[in-house]
Tab-separated table of C-alpha atoms in Angstrom:
chain	number	residue	atom	x	y	z
A	1	MET	CA	-9.068	14.412	9.797
A	2	SER	CA	-12.648	14.050	8.649
A	3	LYS	CA	-13.753	10.641	7.442
A	4	ARG	CA	-16.332	10.087	4.821
A	5	SER	CA	-19.202	7.935	5.974
A	6	ALA	CA	-20.877	5.418	3.752
A	7	ASP	CA	-24.030	4.367	5.505
A	8	ASP	CA	-26.266	3.856	2.492
A	9	ASP	CA	-26.458	0.647	0.514
A	10	ILE	CA	-25.050	0.869	-2.995
A	11	GLU	CA	-26.861	-0.710	-5.901
A	12	MET	CA	-24.662	-3.074	-7.905
A	13	ASN	CA	-24.858	-3.754	-11.642
A	14	ASP	CA	-26.425	-7.154	-11.104
A	15	GLY	CA	-29.180	-5.670	-8.995
A	16	SER	CA	-27.783	-6.897	-5.694
A	17	LYS	CA	-26.632	-4.551	-2.966
A	18	ALA	CA	-23.250	-4.187	-1.370
A	19	VAL	CA	-23.215	-3.084	2.225
A	20	ALA	CA	-21.134	0.055	2.724
A	21	TYR	CA	-19.450	-0.170	6.111
A	22	ASN	CA	-18.295	2.692	8.288
A	23	ASP	CA	-14.826	4.160	7.779
A	24	ARG	CA	-13.031	1.967	10.266
A	25	GLU	CA	-14.215	-1.078	8.341
A	26	ASN	CA	-13.845	0.357	4.857
A	27	GLY	CA	-11.441	-1.350	2.583
A	28	ARG	CA	-11.565	-4.771	4.118
A	29	GLN	CA	-12.663	-7.388	1.632
A	30	ARG	CA	-16.135	-8.833	1.415
A	31	GLN	CA	-16.672	-12.524	1.992
A	32	ILE	CA	-19.292	-13.969	-0.372
A	33	LYS	CA	-20.618	-17.485	-0.355
A	34	ASP	CA	-21.046	-19.429	-3.582
A	35	GLN	CA	-24.794	-19.515	-3.988
A	36	ASN	CA	-24.643	-22.574	-6.255
A	37	ASN	CA	-23.123	-24.593	-3.428
A	38	GLU	CA	-25.199	-23.151	-0.619
A	39	MET	CA	-28.651	-23.045	-2.168
A	40	GLY	CA	-30.667	-25.956	-3.609
A	41	ASP	CA	-33.961	-25.943	-5.517
A	42	PHE	CA	-36.810	-24.111	-3.863
A	43	GLU	CA	-39.755	-26.191	-2.848
A	44	ASP	CA	-43.203	-24.622	-3.115
A	45	ALA	CA	-44.731	-24.990	0.324
A	46	TRP	CA	-48.225	-24.791	-1.136
A	47	GLU	CA	-47.713	-26.880	-4.266
A	48	ASP	CA	-49.498	-29.982	-3.000
A	49	ASP	CA	-52.391	-28.037	-1.503
A	50	PHE	CA	-54.184	-27.844	-4.825
A	51	GLU	CA	-54.044	-31.617	-5.153
A	52	GLU	CA	-55.632	-32.287	-1.761
A	53	ASP	CA	-59.325	-32.389	-1.109
A	54	SER	CA	-61.283	-29.533	0.280
A	55	GLY	CA	-60.811	-30.914	3.766
A	56	ASP	CA	-57.304	-29.457	3.760
A	57	GLU	CA	-58.663	-25.972	3.200
A	58	ALA	CA	-59.852	-25.898	6.769
A	59	GLY	CA	-56.323	-26.770	7.905
A	60	GLU	CA	-54.961	-23.927	5.791
A	61	GLU	CA	-57.467	-21.536	7.254
A	62	GLN	CA	-56.526	-22.641	10.753
A	63	ASP	CA	-52.797	-22.104	10.001
A	64	ALA	CA	-53.553	-18.656	8.633
A	65	ASN	CA	-55.504	-17.778	11.758
A	66	GLU	CA	-52.568	-18.940	13.892
A	67	ASP	CA	-50.248	-16.680	11.899
A	68	GLU	CA	-52.569	-13.748	12.436
A	69	GLU	CA	-52.637	-14.474	16.161
A	70	ASN	CA	-48.855	-14.403	16.184
A	71	GLY	CA	-48.951	-10.984	14.539
A	72	MET	CA	-47.152	-12.100	11.382
A	73	ASP	CA	-48.476	-13.027	7.947
A	74	VAL	CA	-46.795	-15.289	5.388
A	75	ASP	CA	-45.384	-12.411	3.340
A	76	GLU	CA	-43.648	-11.014	6.394
A	77	LYS	CA	-42.088	-14.411	7.102
A	78	MET	CA	-40.781	-14.619	3.541
A	79	GLU	CA	-39.312	-11.133	3.787
A	80	GLU	CA	-37.501	-12.082	6.986
A	81	ASP	CA	-36.148	-15.234	5.335
A	82	ASP	CA	-34.899	-13.148	2.399
A	83	GLU	CA	-33.152	-10.756	4.769
A	84	ASP	CA	-31.481	-13.688	6.536
A	85	ASP	CA	-30.265	-15.028	3.190
A	86	LYS	CA	-28.781	-11.646	2.274
A	87	GLU	CA	-26.958	-11.448	5.586
A	88	GLU	CA	-25.483	-14.907	4.977
A	89	GLU	CA	-24.465	-14.098	1.409
A	90	LEU	CA	-22.614	-10.878	2.257
A	91	LYS	CA	-20.501	-10.347	5.341
A	92	LEU	CA	-17.429	-8.430	6.382
A	93	TYR	CA	-14.098	-10.216	6.071
A	94	LEU	CA	-11.264	-9.429	8.457
A	95	PRO	CA	-7.684	-10.503	7.690
A	96	GLY	CA	-6.742	-13.863	9.136
A	97	GLN	CA	-10.207	-15.372	8.985
A	98	PRO	CA	-10.352	-18.759	7.224
A	99	LEU	CA	-12.513	-19.024	4.129
A	100	GLU	CA	-15.174	-21.710	4.141
A	101	GLU	CA	-15.680	-24.007	1.195
A	102	GLY	CA	-17.333	-22.138	-1.676
A	103	GLU	CA	-16.394	-18.696	-0.327
A	104	GLN	CA	-14.269	-16.152	-2.140
A	105	LEU	CA	-13.038	-12.605	-1.506
A	106	GLU	CA	-14.344	-9.681	-3.504
A	107	ALA	CA	-13.220	-6.078	-3.166
A	108	ASP	CA	-15.982	-3.761	-2.008
A	109	GLN	CA	-15.887	-1.322	-4.918
A	110	SER	CA	-18.015	1.178	-3.017
A	111	VAL	CA	-15.054	2.123	-0.791
A	112	TYR	CA	-12.605	2.714	-3.664
A	113	VAL	CA	-12.663	5.886	-5.727
A	114	MET	CA	-10.161	4.180	-8.021
A	115	LEU	CA	-8.783	0.623	-8.072
A	116	HIS	CA	-6.605	-0.812	-10.832
A	117	ASN	CA	-4.502	-3.964	-10.988
A	118	LEU	CA	-1.782	-3.988	-13.647
A	119	ASP	CA	0.137	-7.065	-14.703
A	120	VAL	CA	3.842	-6.440	-15.245
A	121	ARG	CA	6.472	-8.333	-17.218
A	122	ALA	CA	8.224	-9.588	-14.094
A	123	PRO	CA	7.730	-8.953	-10.373
A	124	PHE	CA	9.792	-6.204	-8.818
A	125	LEU	CA	10.799	-5.681	-5.223
A	126	SER	CA	11.024	-1.913	-5.419
A	127	PHE	CA	9.805	1.124	-7.345
A	128	ASP	CA	9.523	4.879	-7.003
A	129	VAL	CA	7.175	7.532	-8.372
A	130	LEU	CA	8.563	10.056	-10.847
A	131	GLN	CA	7.587	13.694	-10.564
A	132	ASP	CA	5.780	14.933	-13.674
A	133	ASN	CA	4.640	18.227	-15.189
A	134	LEU	CA	0.917	17.462	-15.122
A	135	GLY	CA	0.242	19.627	-12.074
A	136	GLU	CA	-0.052	19.395	-8.301
A	137	GLU	CA	-3.067	18.311	-6.240
A	138	ARG	CA	-4.649	16.625	-9.253
A	139	LYS	CA	-8.225	15.432	-8.744
A	140	ASN	CA	-9.401	14.947	-12.325
A	141	TYR	CA	-9.806	11.546	-13.961
A	142	PRO	CA	-8.521	9.617	-15.777
A	143	ALA	CA	-5.221	9.968	-13.926
A	144	THR	CA	-1.665	9.438	-15.179
A	145	ALA	CA	1.443	8.389	-13.246
A	146	TYR	CA	5.096	7.756	-14.104
A	147	VAL	CA	7.029	5.055	-12.259
A	148	ALA	CA	10.604	3.741	-12.186
A	149	ALA	CA	10.915	0.099	-11.128
A	150	GLY	CA	13.444	-2.716	-11.173
A	151	THR	CA	12.901	-6.407	-11.854
A	152	SER	CA	14.229	-9.061	-9.515
A	153	VAL	CA	14.414	-12.408	-11.281
A	154	PRO	CA	16.841	-14.736	-9.438
A	155	GLY	CA	19.371	-16.605	-11.525
A	156	VAL	CA	19.171	-14.141	-14.401
A	157	ARG	CA	22.261	-12.040	-15.022
A	158	THR	CA	20.432	-9.286	-16.884
A	159	ASN	CA	17.398	-7.826	-15.154
A	160	GLU	CA	15.754	-4.520	-16.096
A	161	VAL	CA	15.041	-1.030	-14.907
A	162	LEU	CA	11.591	-0.168	-16.214
A	163	VAL	CA	10.396	3.374	-16.841
A	164	MET	CA	6.606	3.123	-16.948
A	165	LYS	CA	3.733	5.402	-17.840
A	166	LEU	CA	0.387	4.437	-16.340
A	167	SER	CA	-2.432	6.263	-18.082
A	168	ASN	CA	-6.212	6.112	-18.396
A	169	LEU	CA	-6.504	5.406	-14.688
A	170	HIS	CA	-10.204	6.183	-14.492
A	171	LYS	CA	-12.514	6.232	-11.505
A	172	THR	CA	-13.983	2.828	-10.743
A	173	GLN	CA	-16.621	4.137	-8.331
A	174	GLN	CA	-19.705	5.721	-9.856
A	175	PHE	CA	-22.626	7.652	-8.406
A	176	ASP	CA	-25.986	8.621	-9.836
A	177	SER	CA	-24.745	12.195	-10.281
A	178	ASP	CA	-21.832	11.144	-12.535
A	179	ASP	CA	-22.365	11.939	-16.197
A	180	GLU	CA	-22.521	9.367	-19.000
A	181	GLU	CA	-18.986	10.166	-20.133
A	182	ASP	CA	-17.607	9.113	-16.749
A	183	ALA	CA	-19.742	5.978	-16.803
A	184	ASP	CA	-18.435	5.018	-20.243
A	185	ALA	CA	-14.879	5.277	-18.917
A	186	LEU	CA	-15.522	2.233	-16.736
A	187	ASP	CA	-15.420	0.101	-19.868
A	188	GLU	CA	-11.946	1.368	-20.779
A	189	ASP	CA	-8.846	-0.415	-19.532
A	190	PRO	CA	-5.854	1.414	-18.058
A	191	VAL	CA	-2.821	1.663	-20.328
A	192	LEU	CA	0.703	0.605	-19.333
A	193	GLU	CA	3.616	1.754	-21.500
A	194	TYR	CA	7.256	1.230	-20.608
A	195	ARG	CA	10.863	1.591	-21.663
A	196	SER	CA	13.502	-0.915	-20.568
A	197	ILE	CA	17.107	-0.395	-19.418
A	198	PRO	CA	19.302	-3.509	-18.918
A	199	HIS	CA	20.494	-4.012	-15.340
A	200	ASN	CA	23.243	-6.342	-14.148
A	201	GLY	CA	21.763	-8.438	-11.343
A	202	CYS	CA	18.512	-8.256	-9.398
A	203	VAL	CA	17.347	-4.768	-8.461
A	204	ASN	CA	17.071	-4.709	-4.669
A	205	ARG	CA	15.843	-1.122	-4.408
A	206	VAL	CA	15.055	1.880	-6.612
A	207	ARG	CA	14.969	5.511	-5.521
A	208	VAL	CA	14.409	8.553	-7.735
A	209	MET	CA	16.170	11.829	-6.922
A	210	PRO	CA	13.446	14.272	-5.753
A	211	GLN	CA	14.931	17.216	-7.660
A	212	GLN	CA	14.160	16.451	-11.311
A	213	GLN	CA	14.322	19.833	-13.035
A	214	ASP	CA	17.320	19.140	-15.304
A	215	LYS	CA	17.766	15.375	-15.145
A	216	LYS	CA	15.563	12.586	-13.886
A	217	LEU	CA	18.125	10.495	-12.005
A	218	ALA	CA	17.401	7.194	-10.280
A	219	ALA	CA	19.680	5.039	-8.115
A	220	THR	CA	19.440	1.238	-7.996
A	221	TRP	CA	20.938	-1.211	-5.501
A	222	SER	CA	22.140	-4.351	-7.314
A	223	GLU	CA	22.662	-7.779	-5.824
A	224	THR	CA	26.205	-7.557	-7.242
A	225	GLY	CA	27.148	-4.975	-4.602
A	226	LYS	CA	27.092	-2.026	-6.994
A	227	VAL	CA	24.881	1.045	-6.770
A	228	HIS	CA	24.056	2.338	-10.249
A	229	ILE	CA	22.749	5.787	-11.165
A	230	HIS	CA	20.627	6.045	-14.304
A	231	ASP	CA	19.534	9.053	-16.320
A	232	LEU	CA	15.856	8.384	-17.056
A	233	THR	CA	15.243	11.692	-18.860
A	234	PRO	CA	15.185	10.405	-22.476
A	235	TYR	CA	13.119	7.349	-21.528
A	236	VAL	CA	10.412	9.446	-19.893
A	237	ALA	CA	10.415	11.807	-22.880
A	238	SER	CA	9.995	8.896	-25.302
A	239	LEU	CA	6.794	7.872	-23.523
A	240	ASP	CA	5.287	11.297	-24.206
A	241	VAL	CA	6.876	12.348	-27.501
A	242	PRO	CA	6.866	9.786	-30.321
A	243	GLY	CA	10.148	9.600	-32.193
A	244	THR	CA	12.335	10.598	-29.258
A	245	THR	CA	15.803	9.122	-29.749
A	246	LEU	CA	16.994	6.800	-26.992
A	247	PRO	CA	20.671	6.417	-26.047
A	248	LYS	CA	22.426	3.900	-28.289
A	249	ASN	CA	24.671	2.663	-25.492
A	250	ASN	CA	21.949	2.121	-22.916
A	251	THR	CA	23.625	-0.942	-21.401
A	252	LYS	CA	25.796	1.215	-19.138
A	253	PRO	CA	24.479	3.320	-16.241
A	254	TRP	CA	25.212	7.035	-16.029
A	255	ALA	CA	27.454	6.408	-12.975
A	256	THR	CA	28.300	3.573	-10.569
A	257	ILE	CA	29.285	3.493	-6.876
A	258	HIS	CA	31.861	0.752	-6.180
A	259	ASN	CA	32.636	1.421	-2.503
A	260	HIS	CA	30.559	-1.470	-1.162
A	261	GLY	CA	32.678	-4.030	-3.008
A	262	ARG	CA	30.676	-7.210	-3.496
A	263	GLU	CA	28.468	-6.661	-0.467
A	264	GLU	CA	24.891	-6.141	-1.594
A	265	GLY	CA	22.390	-3.980	0.222
A	266	TYR	CA	18.894	-2.503	0.252
A	267	ALA	CA	19.109	0.828	2.081
A	268	LEU	CA	19.001	3.832	-0.244
A	269	ASP	CA	17.810	7.441	0.072
A	270	TRP	CA	18.245	10.826	-1.671
A	271	SER	CA	18.251	14.106	0.245
A	272	ARG	CA	15.148	16.243	-0.228
A	273	LEU	CA	17.067	19.382	0.773
A	274	ASP	CA	20.377	19.097	-1.100
A	275	ALA	CA	20.128	17.826	-4.667
A	276	GLY	CA	22.491	14.981	-5.441
A	277	ARG	CA	23.259	13.785	-1.908
A	278	LEU	CA	22.775	10.022	-1.702
A	279	LEU	CA	23.066	7.518	1.160
A	280	THR	CA	23.627	3.783	0.590
A	281	GLY	CA	23.707	1.049	3.253
A	282	ASP	CA	24.776	-2.586	2.833
A	283	ASN	CA	24.382	-5.949	4.545
A	284	ALA	CA	27.735	-5.555	6.292
A	285	GLY	CA	26.399	-2.600	8.296
A	286	LEU	CA	28.277	0.108	6.362
A	287	ILE	CA	26.735	3.385	5.166
A	288	TYR	CA	28.351	5.503	2.435
A	289	HIS	CA	27.657	9.120	1.528
A	290	THR	CA	27.818	10.120	-2.163
A	291	ARG	CA	27.548	13.502	-3.866
A	292	VAL	CA	26.189	13.460	-7.403
A	293	THR	CA	27.019	16.388	-9.706
A	294	PRO	CA	26.385	16.995	-13.417
A	295	ASN	CA	29.867	15.602	-14.088
A	296	GLY	CA	29.481	12.350	-12.148
A	297	CYS	CA	29.585	11.266	-8.522
A	298	THR	CA	32.041	11.293	-5.619
A	299	THR	CA	31.746	8.938	-2.645
A	300	ASP	CA	33.400	9.514	0.725
A	301	ASN	CA	36.067	6.889	1.404
A	302	LEU	CA	35.169	6.491	5.072
A	303	PRO	CA	31.781	4.911	5.814
A	304	PHE	CA	29.489	5.385	8.799
A	305	ARG	CA	30.378	2.247	10.743
A	306	GLU	CA	28.413	1.430	13.883
A	307	HIS	CA	25.624	-1.025	13.048
A	308	LYS	CA	26.419	-4.603	14.035
A	309	SER	CA	24.295	-6.123	11.290
A	310	SER	CA	22.734	-5.250	7.925
A	311	VAL	CA	21.459	-1.722	7.310
A	312	GLU	CA	17.846	-2.161	6.219
A	313	ASP	CA	16.678	1.400	5.512
A	314	LEU	CA	17.852	5.027	5.459
A	315	GLN	CA	15.998	8.337	5.698
A	316	TRP	CA	17.350	11.872	5.349
A	317	SER	CA	15.921	14.465	7.711
A	318	PRO	CA	13.265	16.597	5.986
A	319	THR	CA	14.495	19.752	7.766
A	320	GLU	CA	18.221	19.407	8.608
A	321	ASN	CA	20.771	19.138	5.804
A	322	ASN	CA	23.329	16.988	7.612
A	323	VAL	CA	21.089	14.663	9.621
A	324	PHE	CA	19.797	11.227	8.661
A	325	ALA	CA	18.354	8.101	10.310
A	326	SER	CA	19.198	4.449	9.795
A	327	CYS	CA	17.667	1.168	10.942
A	328	SER	CA	19.177	-2.275	11.087
A	329	SER	CA	18.581	-5.933	11.758
A	330	ASP	CA	20.595	-5.304	14.939
A	331	GLN	CA	17.258	-3.959	16.300
A	332	THR	CA	18.372	-0.339	16.549
A	333	VAL	CA	17.447	3.009	15.041
A	334	LYS	CA	20.299	5.522	14.850
A	335	ILE	CA	20.380	9.256	14.160
A	336	TRP	CA	23.549	10.510	12.453
A	337	ASP	CA	25.288	13.766	11.609
A	338	THR	CA	27.146	13.484	8.302
A	339	ARG	CA	30.004	15.538	9.760
A	340	ASN	CA	30.791	12.803	12.296
A	341	LYS	CA	31.351	9.339	10.854
A	342	LYS	CA	32.915	7.888	13.982
A	343	ARG	CA	29.790	7.791	16.090
A	344	SER	CA	26.037	8.224	15.737
A	345	ALA	CA	24.371	11.055	17.622
A	346	VAL	CA	21.600	8.855	19.089
A	347	THR	CA	21.024	5.099	19.277
A	348	VAL	CA	17.685	3.565	20.295
A	349	HIS	CA	16.959	-0.120	20.797
A	350	ALA	CA	13.623	0.032	19.018
A	351	SER	CA	12.513	-3.607	18.849
A	352	ASN	CA	13.250	-7.178	19.851
A	353	SER	CA	13.234	-8.133	16.166
A	354	ASP	CA	14.837	-6.844	12.973
A	355	ILE	CA	13.831	-3.322	11.992
A	356	ASN	CA	13.008	-3.485	8.300
A	357	VAL	CA	11.866	0.014	7.320
A	358	ILE	CA	11.644	3.582	8.611
A	359	THR	CA	9.899	6.747	7.420
A	360	TRP	CA	10.480	10.366	8.497
A	361	ASN	CA	7.423	12.607	8.653
A	362	THR	CA	7.886	15.565	6.282
A	363	LYS	CA	5.094	17.632	7.892
A	364	ALA	CA	5.872	16.917	11.547
A	365	SER	CA	9.640	16.472	11.449
A	366	TYR	CA	9.844	15.248	15.053
A	367	LEU	CA	7.980	12.031	14.134
A	368	LEU	CA	9.705	8.905	12.846
A	369	ALA	CA	7.968	5.562	12.253
A	370	SER	CA	9.618	2.139	12.131
A	371	GLY	CA	8.338	-1.226	10.840
A	372	HIS	CA	9.606	-4.456	12.390
A	373	ASP	CA	10.041	-8.105	11.488
A	374	ASP	CA	7.526	-9.241	14.123
A	375	GLY	CA	4.676	-7.352	12.409
A	376	VAL	CA	4.781	-4.401	14.820
A	377	PHE	CA	5.217	-0.794	13.749
A	378	SER	CA	6.018	2.056	16.124
A	379	VAL	CA	5.929	5.851	16.034
A	380	TRP	CA	8.721	7.762	17.767
A	381	ASP	CA	8.927	11.359	18.974
A	382	LEU	CA	12.515	12.413	18.250
A	383	ARG	CA	12.274	15.088	20.928
A	384	GLN	CA	12.290	12.268	23.486
A	385	PHE	CA	15.450	10.647	22.099
A	386	LYS	CA	17.599	12.753	24.434
A	387	GLY	CA	16.510	10.798	27.484
A	388	ASN	CA	17.493	7.313	28.588
A	389	ALA	CA	15.716	4.400	26.897
A	390	PRO	CA	13.043	6.367	25.017
A	391	THR	CA	9.776	4.589	24.282
A	392	PRO	CA	7.520	4.970	21.232
A	393	VAL	CA	4.521	7.276	21.459
A	394	ALA	CA	2.438	4.647	19.655
A	395	THR	CA	2.824	0.947	18.827
A	396	PHE	CA	0.476	-1.206	16.746
A	397	LYS	CA	0.371	-4.987	16.321
A	398	TRP	CA	-2.191	-5.523	13.584
A	399	HIS	CA	-0.076	-7.225	10.921
A	400	ASN	CA	0.782	-10.872	11.619
A	401	ALA	CA	3.892	-11.017	9.411
A	402	PRO	CA	6.974	-8.804	8.861
A	403	ILE	CA	6.396	-5.162	7.920
A	404	THR	CA	7.742	-4.645	4.389
A	405	SER	CA	7.072	-0.945	3.728
A	406	ILE	CA	5.939	2.152	5.610
A	407	GLU	CA	5.409	5.742	4.492
A	408	TRP	CA	3.857	8.896	5.912
A	409	HIS	CA	1.231	10.693	3.849
A	410	PRO	CA	2.895	13.605	1.992
A	411	THR	CA	0.396	16.235	3.203
A	412	GLU	CA	-1.595	14.731	6.130
A	413	GLU	CA	0.841	14.655	9.047
A	414	SER	CA	-1.106	12.095	11.092
A	415	VAL	CA	-1.724	9.570	8.298
A	416	LEU	CA	0.590	6.772	7.223
A	417	ALA	CA	0.393	3.593	5.146
A	418	VAL	CA	1.927	0.243	6.083
A	419	SER	CA	2.328	-3.017	4.172
A	420	GLY	CA	3.208	-6.466	5.464
A	421	ALA	CA	4.136	-9.928	4.281
A	422	ASP	CA	0.623	-10.958	5.385
A	423	ASP	CA	-0.784	-9.537	2.101
A	424	GLN	CA	-2.245	-6.463	3.803
A	425	LEU	CA	-1.766	-2.778	3.075
A	426	THR	CA	-3.208	-0.722	5.907
A	427	MET	CA	-3.864	2.993	6.365
A	428	TRP	CA	-3.821	4.666	9.764
A	429	ASP	CA	-4.810	8.034	11.206
A	430	LEU	CA	-2.922	8.593	14.437
A	431	SER	CA	-4.920	11.719	15.258
A	432	VAL	CA	-7.878	9.523	16.242
A	433	GLU	CA	-7.934	9.432	20.027
A	434	PRO	CA	-9.725	6.334	21.315
A	435	ASP	CA	-12.296	6.717	24.036
A	436	THR	CA	-13.004	3.985	26.552
A	437	GLU	CA	-15.542	2.212	24.362
A	438	GLU	CA	-13.498	2.337	21.155
A	439	GLU	CA	-10.290	1.186	22.800
A	440	GLY	CA	-11.827	-2.159	23.641
A	441	ARG	CA	-13.925	-2.456	20.487
A	442	VAL	CA	-14.169	-6.063	19.290
A	443	THR	CA	-16.009	-7.376	16.231
A	444	SER	CA	-18.472	-10.263	16.321
A	445	GLU	CA	-15.626	-12.458	15.044
A	446	GLY	CA	-13.559	-11.620	18.124
A	447	VAL	CA	-11.073	-9.362	16.321
A	448	GLN	CA	-10.064	-6.166	18.106
A	449	VAL	CA	-9.914	-3.284	15.612
A	450	PRO	CA	-7.824	-0.245	16.591
A	451	PRO	CA	-9.805	2.986	16.120
A	452	GLN	CA	-6.821	4.505	14.277
A	453	LEU	CA	-7.109	1.894	11.513
A	454	LEU	CA	-8.806	3.568	8.537
A	455	PHE	CA	-8.522	1.063	5.733
A	456	VAL	CA	-7.312	-2.438	4.845
A	457	HIS	CA	-6.408	-3.132	1.217
A	458	GLN	CA	-5.953	-6.735	0.097
A	459	GLY	CA	-5.816	-8.760	-3.104
A	460	GLN	CA	-2.031	-8.767	-3.616
A	461	ASN	CA	0.329	-11.582	-2.674
A	462	GLU	CA	3.494	-10.705	-0.741
A	463	ILE	CA	3.351	-6.912	-0.938
A	464	LYS	CA	6.901	-5.574	-1.192
A	465	GLU	CA	6.657	-1.787	-1.277
A	466	LEU	CA	4.173	1.093	-1.316
A	467	HIS	CA	4.331	4.796	-2.122
A	468	TRP	CA	1.894	7.696	-2.003
A	469	HIS	CA	1.661	9.709	-5.213
A	470	LYS	CA	2.603	13.207	-4.084
A	471	GLN	CA	0.756	14.914	-6.965
A	472	ILE	CA	-2.483	12.879	-6.760
A	473	PRO	CA	-3.919	13.313	-3.238
A	474	GLY	CA	-4.722	10.008	-1.553
A	475	CYS	CA	-3.442	7.846	-4.408
A	476	VAL	CA	-1.354	4.827	-3.367
A	477	LEU	CA	0.764	2.547	-5.549
A	478	SER	CA	1.968	-0.863	-4.360
A	479	THR	CA	3.996	-3.694	-5.838
A	480	SER	CA	3.835	-7.391	-5.018
A	481	ASN	CA	4.644	-10.799	-6.440
A	482	SER	CA	1.196	-10.862	-8.034
A	483	GLY	CA	1.215	-7.478	-9.782
A	484	PHE	CA	0.988	-3.741	-9.352
A	485	ASN	CA	-1.939	-1.876	-7.771
A	486	VAL	CA	-2.961	1.777	-8.110
A	487	PHE	CA	-5.838	2.866	-5.907
A	488	LYS	CA	-7.513	5.675	-3.976
A	489	THR	CA	-9.966	5.075	-1.151
A	490	ILE	CA	-12.889	7.131	0.114
A	491	SER	CA	-11.248	7.243	3.567
A	492	ILE	CA	-8.344	9.502	2.579
């Protein structure tokens, strides 16, 4: 995958310059010292010369001659001092570095095509992107996105499912070639509109059914142990068509799955191949299979029962109707056939810590990635699962806290995004093959940077979940305790 270079300096509005780093450093935050704390009053080195007698002029002339002998005049010295000051004021920040007194992080806007931070009514653990009718492969700005999310406020009986419309998402990066109309858009704020549906208990996870032609259905895992299915169709319509009538009895979901009893869970996934097929996994290690039809839903009485601890995530196969994967805090990844509930087809001990999330590559269906509680994420070749004790084809230990979300790019088979509890969202291109020099590449700060690492996004606290927008190439949405980000980088 080609990477866009950014070797030229970019002029900022205040007249200063931001250094544009190469692609493997793009997206990491800039570390800027507070000039008020670091810089005192300038003293004129020649101020007193005019008050001295003419005898000092000879000394000045002698100093000037010495400078000439050294091959450097005063102006050149001042220019070098200015360059040193600039280097001290602006330097690359790598995650984990301590900030000195008076320093603060600033996003390098030159590496973002678009970057927006939206404050929400309450933090949510999970969200999903709704398919819309605005077209595929959209590259025009301002952009628009529709999102379904669920609040998670502890101790509150009634939380909410939010159906949101994010509009006026304009480009935040500008070039000299951009017209005045695009430049004026920088002064306009993005718009967040929403509709609210009451939800009993915290929303642990939200997933939207991929097939949304007739109804826009979304499933939510509640802390009460119930899985609710909501019809979002009228709520989405009301965001686009003023005067749309909303359901009067919107306190009840369209359908509810009761099979898990009072055992809550987080694992949830809809089939991409068969509309209405839903998997749900709970903290007791049980997985249930539900079929949703226009008349309601039917859940199989017998669960898939093999995990020895909580089921953390589920993924349907992108190519085989009856195959899915599960991961658990029992440190295993399992591949199942829905026609055999008694035993999984394959079991792999994938980590020495809890396995929090998995993602199945839709473009290269033999690749599965898993994110672990020790900050490691691994990529597995399912074709090797037939042997004894298969090993991952790639493993990365960049994050220094549990992996919270992982997702393959919808169209670039070698690219995936990962978020962690260390406030980082990273993007990786696994097609980059390191040579001898790159494999041992270490920054001046002593941090080894993997050549496959494309981008590091920061600025959010405790990132919970991320998703690519399938209709806006390269656009990523992420939720955290500090808000909701929508961004697109120059790297992807």
